[in-house]
XYZ file of N, CA and C in Angstrom:
417
model
N -23.689 64.352 -44.419
C -23.368 62.820 -45.146
C -22.441 62.906 -45.499
N -21.399 63.748 -46.376
C -19.993 63.833 -45.850
C -19.162 63.253 -45.042
N -19.410 64.341 -43.954
C -18.827 63.920 -43.015
C -18.885 62.612 -42.262
N -20.075 62.253 -42.436
C -20.190 60.197 -41.793
C -19.286 59.422 -42.726
N -19.549 60.114 -44.085
C -18.751 59.004 -44.296
C -16.985 59.108 -44.681
N -16.704 60.160 -44.265
C -15.051 60.739 -44.063
C -14.521 59.602 -43.176
N -15.610 59.547 -41.467
C -15.385 59.102 -40.891
C -15.329 57.720 -40.634
N -16.230 57.611 -41.462
C -16.357 55.634 -41.715
C -15.395 56.030 -42.511
N -14.827 56.178 -43.376
C -13.603 55.553 -44.139
C -12.369 56.044 -43.001
N -12.350 56.669 -42.552
C -10.854 56.702 -41.377
C -10.883 55.740 -40.612
N -12.362 55.304 -40.000
C -12.880 54.437 -38.870
C -12.363 53.235 -39.556
N -12.502 52.838 -41.563
C -12.410 51.701 -41.451
C -10.696 51.449 -42.378
N -10.313 51.992 -42.313
C -8.512 52.315 -42.404
C -8.112 51.697 -41.010
N -8.240 52.421 -39.671
C -7.691 52.200 -39.061
C -7.799 50.813 -38.902
N -9.076 50.253 -38.917
C -9.460 48.678 -38.459
C -8.841 47.998 -39.362
N -8.868 48.301 -40.460
C -7.878 47.464 -41.074
C -6.350 47.444 -40.618
N -6.042 48.644 -41.116
C -4.714 48.908 -40.489
C -3.798 47.963 -38.875
N -4.809 47.607 -38.155
C -4.894 47.756 -36.543
C -5.604 45.875 -36.621
N -5.632 45.393 -38.054
C -6.230 43.801 -38.410
C -5.030 43.191 -39.177
N -4.765 44.375 -39.441
C -3.310 43.985 -40.075
C -1.924 43.691 -39.259
N -1.849 44.983 -39.040
C -0.522 44.794 -37.892
C -0.711 43.727 -36.764
N -1.740 43.047 -36.076
C -2.393 42.377 -35.252
C -2.048 40.992 -36.101
N -2.197 40.501 -37.657
C -2.159 39.444 -38.542
C -0.645 39.260 -38.447
N 0.350 40.515 -38.646
C 1.833 40.417 -38.674
C 2.577 39.605 -37.570
N 1.987 40.321 -36.810
C 3.230 40.195 -35.260
C 2.596 39.261 -34.705
N 1.163 38.187 -35.243
C 1.127 37.039 -35.080
C 2.066 36.292 -35.989
N 2.411 36.522 -37.004
C 3.333 35.342 -37.699
C 4.764 35.034 -37.702
N 4.748 36.842 -37.314
C 6.341 37.290 -36.802
C 6.851 35.805 -35.756
N 5.730 36.203 -34.571
C 5.676 35.673 -32.923
C 5.746 34.032 -33.267
N 4.778 33.394 -33.703
C 4.657 32.252 -34.070
C 5.999 31.793 -35.081
N 6.970 32.253 -36.268
C 7.254 31.832 -36.827
C 8.660 32.004 -35.625
N 8.759 32.431 -34.598
C 9.924 32.539 -33.594
C 9.939 31.385 -33.091
N 8.547 30.894 -32.238
C 8.071 29.959 -31.419
C 8.278 28.479 -32.667
N 8.338 28.712 -33.605
C 9.108 27.503 -34.575
C 10.277 27.182 -34.530
N 10.757 28.643 -34.666
C 12.326 28.252 -34.697
C 12.834 27.565 -33.269
N 12.131 27.721 -32.364
C 13.029 27.571 -31.246
C 12.504 26.368 -30.721
N 11.598 25.508 -31.217
C 10.425 24.346 -31.028
C 11.467 23.634 -31.800
N 11.754 23.948 -32.802
C 12.752 23.091 -34.051
C 14.323 22.904 -33.713
N 14.352 23.902 -32.496
C 15.800 23.803 -32.571
C 16.756 24.245 -33.796
N 16.517 25.157 -34.138
C 16.824 25.528 -35.544
C 17.722 26.934 -35.543
N 17.722 28.044 -35.987
C 18.830 29.211 -35.063
C 17.711 29.763 -34.706
N 17.858 30.439 -33.636
C 17.195 30.712 -32.468
C 16.802 30.159 -31.498
N 17.572 29.189 -30.725
C 17.061 27.933 -30.258
C 16.804 28.992 -28.751
N 16.544 28.125 -27.684
C 15.904 28.736 -26.780
C 17.508 29.362 -25.741
N 18.317 28.628 -25.614
C 19.387 28.870 -25.276
C 20.222 30.513 -25.906
N 19.596 30.517 -26.700
C 20.412 31.744 -27.748
C 19.421 32.959 -27.517
N 18.106 32.469 -27.011
C 17.360 33.487 -27.008
C 18.190 34.008 -25.538
N 18.057 32.719 -24.773
C 18.402 33.745 -23.365
C 19.758 34.610 -22.893
N 20.493 34.009 -23.893
C 21.758 34.403 -23.943
C 21.582 35.865 -24.701
N 20.584 36.228 -25.563
C 21.015 37.478 -26.267
C 20.116 38.827 -25.159
N 18.835 37.643 -24.820
C 17.561 38.465 -23.661
C 19.018 39.138 -22.794
N 19.620 37.927 -22.244
C 20.380 38.618 -21.249
C 21.405 39.799 -21.527
N 21.786 39.604 -22.372
C 23.052 40.472 -23.207
C 22.085 41.621 -23.217
N 21.334 41.296 -24.030
C 20.616 43.041 -24.115
C 19.728 43.436 -22.843
N 19.777 42.766 -22.052
C 19.083 43.588 -20.582
C 19.855 43.735 -19.885
N 21.452 42.656 -19.431
C 21.790 43.247 -18.418
C 23.631 44.000 -19.125
N 23.200 44.360 -20.332
C 24.622 44.900 -21.081
C 26.089 44.011 -20.689
N 25.986 42.536 -21.277
C 27.041 41.559 -21.166
C 28.181 42.518 -21.458
N 29.545 42.296 -20.940
C 30.542 42.455 -21.461
C 30.742 40.590 -22.344
N 32.051 40.591 -23.029
C 32.444 39.691 -23.808
C 32.743 38.706 -22.870
N 32.735 38.793 -21.870
C 33.951 37.800 -20.969
C 32.780 37.397 -20.175
N 31.365 37.775 -20.242
C 30.365 37.282 -19.141
C 29.651 36.424 -20.052
N 29.485 37.427 -21.368
C 28.927 36.533 -22.482
C 29.562 35.274 -22.649
N 30.954 34.919 -22.346
C 30.851 33.516 -23.067
C 30.791 32.804 -21.708
N 31.192 32.879 -20.567
C 31.003 32.476 -19.171
C 29.559 32.100 -18.900
N 28.643 33.018 -19.822
C 26.922 32.460 -19.022
C 26.691 31.805 -20.432
N 27.251 31.818 -21.433
C 26.952 31.265 -22.690
C 27.642 29.399 -22.362
N 28.808 29.145 -21.824
C 28.247 27.831 -21.120
C 28.134 27.286 -19.983
N 27.394 28.084 -19.042
C 26.459 28.112 -17.851
C 25.226 27.277 -19.080
N 24.191 28.390 -19.762
C 23.708 27.974 -20.277
C 23.865 26.458 -21.151
N 24.996 26.144 -21.364
C 24.649 25.321 -22.563
C 25.290 23.632 -21.850
N 25.851 24.553 -20.686
C 25.605 23.003 -19.813
C 24.137 22.877 -19.460
N 23.708 23.772 -18.638
C 22.403 23.684 -18.768
C 21.588 22.310 -19.065
N 21.505 22.739 -20.136
C 20.806 22.708 -21.875
C 21.400 21.071 -21.561
N 22.214 20.708 -21.619
C 22.693 19.224 -21.665
C 22.406 18.611 -20.652
N 22.011 19.382 -19.408
C 21.688 18.350 -18.095
C 20.368 18.389 -18.308
N 19.428 19.014 -18.872
C 17.957 18.955 -18.784
C 17.568 17.607 -19.491
N 18.689 18.010 -21.132
C 18.257 16.663 -21.987
C 18.599 15.391 -21.246
N 19.405 15.165 -20.219
C 19.804 13.905 -19.239
C 18.481 14.014 -18.689
N 17.671 14.604 -17.994
C 16.238 14.249 -16.942
C 15.497 14.302 -18.207
N 15.083 14.725 -18.950
C 14.521 14.291 -20.132
C 14.370 13.040 -20.444
N 15.850 12.360 -21.330
C 15.837 11.350 -21.599
C 15.486 10.400 -20.061
N 16.075 10.617 -18.920
C 15.823 9.468 -17.915
C 14.442 9.249 -17.643
N 13.352 10.768 -17.502
C 11.505 10.296 -17.710
C 10.760 10.333 -19.120
N 11.480 10.437 -19.687
C 10.456 10.105 -21.234
C 9.816 8.813 -21.041
N 10.419 7.475 -20.794
C 9.312 6.815 -20.675
C 8.496 6.611 -19.454
N 8.560 7.309 -18.422
C 7.252 7.885 -18.098
C 6.242 8.713 -18.317
N 6.476 9.852 -19.004
C 5.614 10.637 -19.854
C 5.587 10.176 -20.705
N 6.220 8.929 -21.512
C 5.373 8.495 -22.592
C 3.900 7.664 -22.530
N 4.424 6.920 -21.206
C 3.211 6.210 -20.525
C 1.858 7.214 -19.840
N 2.433 8.164 -20.061
C 0.911 8.978 -19.521
C 0.889 9.588 -20.497
N 1.363 9.874 -21.369
C 0.530 10.198 -22.763
C -0.289 9.912 -23.040
N 0.495 8.241 -23.594
C -0.284 7.481 -24.226
C -1.824 6.808 -23.416
N -1.570 7.208 -22.212
C -2.716 6.958 -21.433
C -3.759 7.856 -21.899
N -3.381 9.373 -22.093
C -4.618 10.616 -21.920
C -4.691 10.435 -23.527
N -3.904 10.289 -24.335
C -4.274 9.789 -25.904
C -5.535 8.902 -25.698
N -5.467 7.377 -25.314
C -6.341 6.586 -25.220
C -7.640 7.078 -24.769
N -7.403 7.983 -23.590
C -8.949 8.833 -23.335
C -9.404 9.578 -24.008
N -8.316 10.779 -24.882
C -9.208 11.582 -25.863
C -9.556 10.452 -26.915
N -9.344 9.578 -27.257
C -9.371 8.906 -28.664
C -10.950 8.359 -28.064
N -11.061 7.788 -27.308
C -12.599 7.057 -26.506
C -13.666 8.315 -26.900
N -13.155 9.438 -26.774
C -14.334 10.849 -26.516
C -14.808 11.218 -28.101
N -13.557 10.425 -29.013
C -13.829 11.260 -30.538
C -14.703 10.189 -31.000
N -15.369 11.047 -32.161
C -16.485 10.392 -33.145
C -14.945 9.815 -34.317
N -15.779 8.305 -34.965
C -14.490 8.128 -36.189
C -13.752 9.009 -36.649
N -14.533 9.772 -37.516
C -14.072 10.724 -38.441
C -13.044 11.431 -37.750
N -13.076 11.986 -36.274
C -12.261 13.066 -35.565
C -11.021 11.502 -35.428
N -11.332 10.420 -34.917
C -10.231 9.926 -34.043
C -8.935 9.555 -35.345
N -9.255 9.355 -36.589
C -8.460 9.542 -37.963
C -7.840 10.802 -37.674
N -8.297 11.699 -38.311
C -7.697 12.809 -38.090
C -7.039 12.887 -36.450
N -7.366 12.382 -35.363
C -6.330 12.766 -34.455
C -5.243 12.059 -34.446
N -5.124 10.577 -34.812
C -4.239 9.780 -35.579
C -3.170 10.487 -36.534
N -3.407 11.011 -37.345
C -3.045 11.540 -38.021
C -1.624 12.493 -37.304
N -2.873 13.473 -36.927
C -1.655 14.555 -35.824
C -1.029 13.442 -34.971
N -0.684 12.866 -34.386
C -0.200 12.339 -33.498
C 1.029 11.883 -34.456
N 0.861 10.914 -35.600
C 1.510 10.691 -35.981
C 3.222 11.763 -36.951
N 2.304 12.298 -36.735
C 3.293 13.671 -37.263
C 3.806 13.833 -36.067
N 3.616 14.481 -34.946
C 3.828 14.754 -34.119
C 4.796 13.625 -33.545
N 4.963 12.601 -33.835
C 5.997 11.596 -33.579
C 6.935 11.244 -34.333
N 6.635 11.315 -35.822
C 7.835 11.674 -36.746
C 8.801 13.099 -36.309
N 8.060 13.919 -35.978
C 9.113 15.229 -35.597
C 10.018 15.072 -34.509
N 9.104 13.824 -33.360
C 10.136 13.057 -32.118
C 11.105 12.322 -32.967
N 10.591 11.611 -34.136
C 12.005 10.283 -33.956
C 12.984 11.052 -34.585
N 12.508 12.561 -35.257
C 13.916 13.016 -35.683
C 14.795 13.736 -34.898
N 14.136 14.140 -33.356
C 14.441 14.955 -32.539
C 14.558 13.808 -31.204
N 15.097 12.774 -31.193
C 14.720 11.675 -30.519
C 15.585 12.536 -28.626
N 16.019 13.991 -28.508
C 16.272 14.307 -27.138
C 15.362 15.319 -27.238
N 14.440 15.840 -28.074
C 13.219 17.008 -28.267
C 14.223 18.316 -28.250
N 13.612 19.007 -28.693
C 13.651 20.141 -29.185
C 14.644 21.046 -27.874
N 15.081 21.920 -28.258
C 15.778 22.423 -26.970
C 14.985 23.627 -25.746
N 15.005 23.001 -24.539
C 14.674 23.658 -23.395
C 12.776 22.896 -23.487
N 12.641 21.719 -23.973
C 11.076 21.463 -24.307
C 10.626 20.251 -23.738
N 9.598 19.824 -23.913
C 9.613 18.572 -22.942
C 9.780 17.524 -24.031
N 8.830 16.276 -23.027
C 9.471 15.073 -24.070
C 8.419 15.030 -24.882
N 9.182 14.152 -25.971
C 8.516 13.484 -26.964
C 7.296 12.418 -26.744
N 5.962 12.781 -27.899
C 5.107 11.478 -27.475
C 4.849 10.297 -27.638
N 4.599 8.977 -26.924
C 4.424 8.342 -27.265
C 4.186 7.597 -28.320
N 5.379 5.976 -28.515
C 4.630 6.000 -29.430
C 3.436 4.610 -29.488
N 2.225 4.267 -30.317
C 1.391 3.393 -29.833
C 1.563 2.557 -30.753
């Protein structure tokens, strides 16, 4: 009986530790992803450069040259997003309308609030977050 309780206690402690570790990892990665999407510290360009620096062990001159390339590429990608934004907005608008037709009235209200929240975010970032897709449409 004592052995069974001891094994159960060890197993419980192990499972709780694994669950806690998984939750902490999830929260850390979620925070990092939010930082990238919002374009704050830790933007995609910075993450790319840090990873290249870590993996390739870049010297100072390489790091500086690669940083310029990444920044130039980022600017070009923003221009492309601006160019295609109207088409993407139309596509997303059609998709949203199709989704609304499938929702109950109570779900539709929640969906509208979610869309409005996203639109507000995109209004604050008209070029979109770094290295991310186009903003949602205005309906």
